mmCIF file with all atom_site columns, C-alpha atoms in Angstrom:
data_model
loop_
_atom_site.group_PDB
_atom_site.id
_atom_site.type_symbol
_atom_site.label_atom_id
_atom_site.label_alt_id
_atom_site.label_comp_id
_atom_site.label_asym_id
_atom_site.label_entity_id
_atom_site.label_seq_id
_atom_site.pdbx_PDB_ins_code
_atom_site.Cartn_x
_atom_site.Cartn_y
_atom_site.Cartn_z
_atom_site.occupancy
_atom_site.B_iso_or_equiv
_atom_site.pdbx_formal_charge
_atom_site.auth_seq_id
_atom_site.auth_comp_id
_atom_site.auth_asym_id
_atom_site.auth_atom_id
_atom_site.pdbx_PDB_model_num
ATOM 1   C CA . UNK V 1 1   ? 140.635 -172.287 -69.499 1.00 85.00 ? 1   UNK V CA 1
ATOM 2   C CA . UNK V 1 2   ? 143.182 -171.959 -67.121 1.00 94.00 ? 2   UNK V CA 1
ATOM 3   C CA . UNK V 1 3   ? 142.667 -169.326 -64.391 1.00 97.00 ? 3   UNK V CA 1
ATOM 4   C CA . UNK V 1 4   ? 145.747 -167.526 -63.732 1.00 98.00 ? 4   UNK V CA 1
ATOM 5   C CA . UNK V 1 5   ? 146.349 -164.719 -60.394 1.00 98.00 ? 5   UNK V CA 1
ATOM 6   C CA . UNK V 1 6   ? 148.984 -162.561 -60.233 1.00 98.00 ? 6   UNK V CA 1
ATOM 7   C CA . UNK V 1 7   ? 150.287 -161.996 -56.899 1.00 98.00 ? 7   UNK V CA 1
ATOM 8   C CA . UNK V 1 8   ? 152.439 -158.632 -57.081 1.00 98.00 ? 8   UNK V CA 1
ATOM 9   C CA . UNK V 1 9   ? 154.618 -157.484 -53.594 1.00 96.00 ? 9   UNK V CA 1
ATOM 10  C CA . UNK V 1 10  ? 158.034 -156.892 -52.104 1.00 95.00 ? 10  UNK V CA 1
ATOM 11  C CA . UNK V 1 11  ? 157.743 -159.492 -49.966 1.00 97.00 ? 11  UNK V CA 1
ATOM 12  C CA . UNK V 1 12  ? 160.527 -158.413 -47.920 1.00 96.00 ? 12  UNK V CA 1
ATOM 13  C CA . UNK V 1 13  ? 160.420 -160.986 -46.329 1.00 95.00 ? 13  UNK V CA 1
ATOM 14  C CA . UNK V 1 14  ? 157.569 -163.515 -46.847 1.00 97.00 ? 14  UNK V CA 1
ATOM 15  C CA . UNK V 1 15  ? 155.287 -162.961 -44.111 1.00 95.00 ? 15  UNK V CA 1
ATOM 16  C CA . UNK V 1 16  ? 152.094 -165.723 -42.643 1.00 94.00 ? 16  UNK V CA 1
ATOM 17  C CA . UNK V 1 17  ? 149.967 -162.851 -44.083 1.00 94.00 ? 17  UNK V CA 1
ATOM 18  C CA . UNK V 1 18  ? 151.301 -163.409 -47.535 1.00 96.00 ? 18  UNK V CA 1
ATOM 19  C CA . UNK V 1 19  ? 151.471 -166.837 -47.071 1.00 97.00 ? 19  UNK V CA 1
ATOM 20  C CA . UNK V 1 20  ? 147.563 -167.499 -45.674 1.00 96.00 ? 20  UNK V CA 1
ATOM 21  C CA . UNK V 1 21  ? 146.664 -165.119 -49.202 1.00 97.00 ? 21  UNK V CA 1
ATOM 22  C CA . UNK V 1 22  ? 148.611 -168.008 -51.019 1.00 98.00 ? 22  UNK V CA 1
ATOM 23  C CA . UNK V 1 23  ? 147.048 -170.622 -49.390 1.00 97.00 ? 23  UNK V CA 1
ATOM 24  C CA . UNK V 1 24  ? 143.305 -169.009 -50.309 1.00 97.00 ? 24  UNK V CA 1
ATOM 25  C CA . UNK V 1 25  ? 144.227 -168.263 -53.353 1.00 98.00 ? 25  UNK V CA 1
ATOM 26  C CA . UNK V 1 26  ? 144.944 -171.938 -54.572 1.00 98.00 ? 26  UNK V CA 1
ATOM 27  C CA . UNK V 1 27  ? 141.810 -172.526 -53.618 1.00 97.00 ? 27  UNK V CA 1
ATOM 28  C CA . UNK V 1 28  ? 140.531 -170.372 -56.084 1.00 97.00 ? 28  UNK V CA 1
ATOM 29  C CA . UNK V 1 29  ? 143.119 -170.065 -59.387 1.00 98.00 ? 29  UNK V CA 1
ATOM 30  C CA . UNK V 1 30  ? 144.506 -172.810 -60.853 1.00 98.00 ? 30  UNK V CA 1
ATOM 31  C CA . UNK V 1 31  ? 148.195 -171.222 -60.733 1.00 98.00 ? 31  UNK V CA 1
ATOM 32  C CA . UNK V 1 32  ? 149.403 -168.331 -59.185 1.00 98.00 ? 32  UNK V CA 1
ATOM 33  C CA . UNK V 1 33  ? 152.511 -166.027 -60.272 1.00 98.00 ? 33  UNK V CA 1
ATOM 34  C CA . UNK V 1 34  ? 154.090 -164.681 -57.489 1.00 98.00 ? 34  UNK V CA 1
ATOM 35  C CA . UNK V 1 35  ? 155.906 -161.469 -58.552 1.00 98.00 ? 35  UNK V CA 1
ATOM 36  C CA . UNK V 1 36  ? 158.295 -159.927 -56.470 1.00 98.00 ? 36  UNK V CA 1
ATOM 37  C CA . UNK V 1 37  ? 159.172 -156.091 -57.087 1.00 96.00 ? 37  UNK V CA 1
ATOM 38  C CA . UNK V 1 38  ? 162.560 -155.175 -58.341 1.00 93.00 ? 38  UNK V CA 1
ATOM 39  C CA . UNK V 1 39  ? 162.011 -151.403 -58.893 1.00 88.00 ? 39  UNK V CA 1
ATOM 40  C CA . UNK V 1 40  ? 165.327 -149.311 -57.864 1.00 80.00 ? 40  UNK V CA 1
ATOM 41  C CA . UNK V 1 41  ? 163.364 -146.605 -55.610 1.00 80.00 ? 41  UNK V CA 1
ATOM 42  C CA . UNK V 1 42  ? 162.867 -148.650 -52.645 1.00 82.00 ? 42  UNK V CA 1
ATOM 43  C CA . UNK V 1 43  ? 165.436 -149.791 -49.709 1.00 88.00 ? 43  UNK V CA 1
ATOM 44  C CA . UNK V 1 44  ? 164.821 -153.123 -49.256 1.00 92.00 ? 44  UNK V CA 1
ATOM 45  C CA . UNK V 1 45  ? 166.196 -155.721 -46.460 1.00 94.00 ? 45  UNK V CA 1
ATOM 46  C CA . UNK V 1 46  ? 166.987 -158.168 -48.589 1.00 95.00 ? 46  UNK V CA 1
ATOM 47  C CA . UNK V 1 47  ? 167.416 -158.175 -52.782 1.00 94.00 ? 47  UNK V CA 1
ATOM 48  C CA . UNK V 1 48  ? 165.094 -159.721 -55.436 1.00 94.00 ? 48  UNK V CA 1
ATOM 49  C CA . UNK V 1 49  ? 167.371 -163.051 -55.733 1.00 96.00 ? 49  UNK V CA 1
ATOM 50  C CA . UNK V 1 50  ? 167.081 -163.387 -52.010 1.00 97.00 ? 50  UNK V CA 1
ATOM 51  C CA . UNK V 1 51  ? 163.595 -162.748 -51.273 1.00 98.00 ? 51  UNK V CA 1
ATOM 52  C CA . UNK V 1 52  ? 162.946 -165.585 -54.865 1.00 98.00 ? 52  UNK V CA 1
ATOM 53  C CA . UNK V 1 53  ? 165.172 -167.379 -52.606 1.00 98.00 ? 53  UNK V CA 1
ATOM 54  C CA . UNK V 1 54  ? 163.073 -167.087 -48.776 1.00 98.00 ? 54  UNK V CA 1
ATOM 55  C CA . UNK V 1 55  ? 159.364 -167.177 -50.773 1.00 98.00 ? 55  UNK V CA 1
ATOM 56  C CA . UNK V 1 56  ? 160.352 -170.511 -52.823 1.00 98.00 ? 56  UNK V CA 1
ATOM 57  C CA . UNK V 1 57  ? 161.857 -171.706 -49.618 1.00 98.00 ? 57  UNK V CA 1
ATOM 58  C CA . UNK V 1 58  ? 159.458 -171.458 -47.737 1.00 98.00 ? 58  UNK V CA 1
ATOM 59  C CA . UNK V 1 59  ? 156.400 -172.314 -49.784 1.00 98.00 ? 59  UNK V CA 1
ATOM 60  C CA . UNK V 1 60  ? 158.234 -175.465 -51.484 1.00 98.00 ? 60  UNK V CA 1
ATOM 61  C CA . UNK V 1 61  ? 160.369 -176.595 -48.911 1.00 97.00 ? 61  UNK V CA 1
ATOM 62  C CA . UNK V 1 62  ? 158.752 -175.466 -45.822 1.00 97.00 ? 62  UNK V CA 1
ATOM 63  C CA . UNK V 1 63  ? 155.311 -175.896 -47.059 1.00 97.00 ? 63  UNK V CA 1
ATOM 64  C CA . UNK V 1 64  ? 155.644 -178.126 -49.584 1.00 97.00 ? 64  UNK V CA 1
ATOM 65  C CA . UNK V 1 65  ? 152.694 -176.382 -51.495 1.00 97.00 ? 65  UNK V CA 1
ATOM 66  C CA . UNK V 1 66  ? 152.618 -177.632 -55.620 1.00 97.00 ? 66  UNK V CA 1
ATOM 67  C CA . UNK V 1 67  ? 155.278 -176.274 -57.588 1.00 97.00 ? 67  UNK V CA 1
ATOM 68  C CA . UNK V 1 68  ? 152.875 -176.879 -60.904 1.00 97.00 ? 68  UNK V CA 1
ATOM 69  C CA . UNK V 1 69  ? 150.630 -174.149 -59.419 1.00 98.00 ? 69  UNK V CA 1
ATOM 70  C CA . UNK V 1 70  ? 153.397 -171.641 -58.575 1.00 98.00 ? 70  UNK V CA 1
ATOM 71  C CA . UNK V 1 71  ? 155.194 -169.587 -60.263 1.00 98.00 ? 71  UNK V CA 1
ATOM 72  C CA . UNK V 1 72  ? 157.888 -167.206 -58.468 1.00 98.00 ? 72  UNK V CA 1
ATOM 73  C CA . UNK V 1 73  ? 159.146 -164.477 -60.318 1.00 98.00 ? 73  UNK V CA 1
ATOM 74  C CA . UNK V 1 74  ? 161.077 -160.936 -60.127 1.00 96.00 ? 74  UNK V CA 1
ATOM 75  C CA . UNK V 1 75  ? 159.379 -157.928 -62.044 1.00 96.00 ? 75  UNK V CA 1
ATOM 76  C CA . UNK V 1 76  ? 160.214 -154.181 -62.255 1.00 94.00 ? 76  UNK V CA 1
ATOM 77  C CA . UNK V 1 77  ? 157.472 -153.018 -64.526 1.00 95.00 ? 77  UNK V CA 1
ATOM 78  C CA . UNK V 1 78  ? 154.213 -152.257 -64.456 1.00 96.00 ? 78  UNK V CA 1
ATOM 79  C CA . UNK V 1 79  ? 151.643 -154.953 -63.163 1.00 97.00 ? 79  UNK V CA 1
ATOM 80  C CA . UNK V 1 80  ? 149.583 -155.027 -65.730 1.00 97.00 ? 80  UNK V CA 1
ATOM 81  C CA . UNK V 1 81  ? 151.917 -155.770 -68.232 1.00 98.00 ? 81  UNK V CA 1
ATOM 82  C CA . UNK V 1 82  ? 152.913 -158.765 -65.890 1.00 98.00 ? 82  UNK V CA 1
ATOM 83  C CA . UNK V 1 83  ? 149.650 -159.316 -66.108 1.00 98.00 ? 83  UNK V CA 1
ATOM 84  C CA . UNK V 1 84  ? 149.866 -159.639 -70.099 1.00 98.00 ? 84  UNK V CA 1
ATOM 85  C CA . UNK V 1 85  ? 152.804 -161.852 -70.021 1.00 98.00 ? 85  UNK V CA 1
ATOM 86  C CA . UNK V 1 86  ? 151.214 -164.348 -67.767 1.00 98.00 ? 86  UNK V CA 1
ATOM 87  C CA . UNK V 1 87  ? 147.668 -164.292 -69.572 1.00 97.00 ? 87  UNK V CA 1
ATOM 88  C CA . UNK V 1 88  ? 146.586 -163.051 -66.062 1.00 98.00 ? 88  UNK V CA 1
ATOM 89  C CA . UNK V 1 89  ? 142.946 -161.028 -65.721 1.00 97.00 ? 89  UNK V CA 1
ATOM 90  C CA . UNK V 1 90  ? 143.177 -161.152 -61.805 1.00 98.00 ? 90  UNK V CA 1
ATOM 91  C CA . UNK V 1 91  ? 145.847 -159.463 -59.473 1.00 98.00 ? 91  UNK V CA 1
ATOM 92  C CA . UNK V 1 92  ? 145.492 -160.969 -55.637 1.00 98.00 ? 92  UNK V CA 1
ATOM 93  C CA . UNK V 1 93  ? 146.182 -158.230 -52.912 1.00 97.00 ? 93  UNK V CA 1
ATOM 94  C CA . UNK V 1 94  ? 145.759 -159.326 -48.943 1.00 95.00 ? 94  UNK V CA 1
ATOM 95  C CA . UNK V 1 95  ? 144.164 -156.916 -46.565 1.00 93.00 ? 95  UNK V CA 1
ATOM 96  C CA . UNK V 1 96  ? 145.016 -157.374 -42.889 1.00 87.00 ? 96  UNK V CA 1
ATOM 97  C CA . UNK V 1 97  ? 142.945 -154.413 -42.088 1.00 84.00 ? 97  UNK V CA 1
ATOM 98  C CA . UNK V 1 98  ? 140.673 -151.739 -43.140 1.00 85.00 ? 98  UNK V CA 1
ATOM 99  C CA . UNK V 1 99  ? 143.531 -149.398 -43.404 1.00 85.00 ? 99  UNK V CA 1
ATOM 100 C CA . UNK V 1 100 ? 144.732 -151.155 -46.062 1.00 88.00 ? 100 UNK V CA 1
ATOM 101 C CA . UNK V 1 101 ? 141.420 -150.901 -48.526 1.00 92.00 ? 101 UNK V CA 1
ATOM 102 C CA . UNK V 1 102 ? 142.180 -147.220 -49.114 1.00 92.00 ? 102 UNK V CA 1
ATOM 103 C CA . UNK V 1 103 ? 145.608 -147.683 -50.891 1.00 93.00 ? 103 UNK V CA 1
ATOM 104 C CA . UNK V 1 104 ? 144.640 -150.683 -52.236 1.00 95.00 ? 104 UNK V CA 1
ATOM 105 C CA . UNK V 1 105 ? 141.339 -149.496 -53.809 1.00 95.00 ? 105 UNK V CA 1
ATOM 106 C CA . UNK V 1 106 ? 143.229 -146.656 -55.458 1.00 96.00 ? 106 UNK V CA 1
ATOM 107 C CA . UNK V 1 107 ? 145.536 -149.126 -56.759 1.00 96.00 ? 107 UNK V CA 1
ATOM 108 C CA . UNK V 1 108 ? 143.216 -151.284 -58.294 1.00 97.00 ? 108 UNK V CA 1
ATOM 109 C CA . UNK V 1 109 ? 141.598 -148.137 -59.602 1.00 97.00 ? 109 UNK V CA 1
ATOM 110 C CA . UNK V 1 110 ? 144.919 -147.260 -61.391 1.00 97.00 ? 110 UNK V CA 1
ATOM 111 C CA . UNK V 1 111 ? 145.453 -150.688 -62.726 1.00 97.00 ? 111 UNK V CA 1
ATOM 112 C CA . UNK V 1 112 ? 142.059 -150.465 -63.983 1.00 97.00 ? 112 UNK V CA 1
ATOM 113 C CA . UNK V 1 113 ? 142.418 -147.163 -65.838 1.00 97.00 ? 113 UNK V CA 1
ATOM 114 C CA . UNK V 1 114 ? 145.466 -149.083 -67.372 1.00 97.00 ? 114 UNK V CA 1
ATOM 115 C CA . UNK V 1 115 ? 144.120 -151.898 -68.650 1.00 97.00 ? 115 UNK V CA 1
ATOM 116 C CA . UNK V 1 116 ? 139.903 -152.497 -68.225 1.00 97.00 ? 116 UNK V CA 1
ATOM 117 C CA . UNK V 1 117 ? 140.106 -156.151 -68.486 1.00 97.00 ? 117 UNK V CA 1
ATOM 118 C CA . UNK V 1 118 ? 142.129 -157.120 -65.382 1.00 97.00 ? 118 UNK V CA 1
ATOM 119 C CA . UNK V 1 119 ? 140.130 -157.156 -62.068 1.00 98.00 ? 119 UNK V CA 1
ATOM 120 C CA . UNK V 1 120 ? 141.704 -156.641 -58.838 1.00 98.00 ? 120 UNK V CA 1
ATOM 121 C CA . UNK V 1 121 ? 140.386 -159.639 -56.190 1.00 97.00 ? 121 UNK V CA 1
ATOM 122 C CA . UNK V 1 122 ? 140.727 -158.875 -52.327 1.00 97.00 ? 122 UNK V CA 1
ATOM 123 C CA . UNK V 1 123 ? 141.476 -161.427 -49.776 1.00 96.00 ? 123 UNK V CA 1
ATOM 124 C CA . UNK V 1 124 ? 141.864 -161.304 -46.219 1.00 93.00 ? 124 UNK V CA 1
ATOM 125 C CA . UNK V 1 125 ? 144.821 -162.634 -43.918 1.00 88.00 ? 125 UNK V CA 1
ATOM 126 C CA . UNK V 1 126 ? 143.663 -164.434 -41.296 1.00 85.00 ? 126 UNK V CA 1
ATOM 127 C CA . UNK V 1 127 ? 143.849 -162.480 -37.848 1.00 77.00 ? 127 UNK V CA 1
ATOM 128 C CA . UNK V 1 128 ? 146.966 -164.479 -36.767 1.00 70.00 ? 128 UNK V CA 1
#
């Protein structure tokens, strides 16, 4: 069975955080789907077809990490229904420091209450 992470965020822009929670994560997951919010109530610096544009830039051409275990896509519902459409159980989050765990853990917490079988995983960017 193929084991499948979904990687939800704004990504506005890409940043080495995201990237190094990439990197750790193909270690891990066979593919990962890299979502990148579209919802309407945010102000972002750049829009959903140009931050597709900077992540796929700069993990396939910058990078060159394998397009077969990447998948870079724009959402604007709820992640666990991403989740569903991509036969994901896991959703990656990075954590560059402890004040980060407290959102975080209630997110996973909601996600949780909204579907049981999907599991929230926790990596850590490195320091850099």
């Amino acid at each position: 069975m193929i084991k499948i992470a979904l990687y939800p965020g704004t990504f506005d822009p890409i940043t080495f955080g995201h990237i190094d929670v990439i990197k750790k994560g193909l270690k891990l997951f066979d593919k990962i789907v890299i979502a990148v919010s579209d919802v309407d109530n945010k102000k972002y610096l750049f829009n959903s077809k140009e931050r597709i544009e900077i992540v796929k830039k700069a993990l396939f051409s910058d990078l060159k990490l394998n397009k077969k275990k990447i998948l870079v896509v724009s959402f604007s519902s709820l992640t666990t229904d991403l989740c569903k459409k991509y036969k994901s159980s896991i959703i990656l989050r990075g954590l560059r420091a402890v004040s980060d765990f407290e959102y975080e853990f209630q997110l996973a917490g909601m996600n949780k209450k909204l579907n049981s079988k999907i599991e929230t995983m926790f990596l850590m960017s490195d320091v850099e």
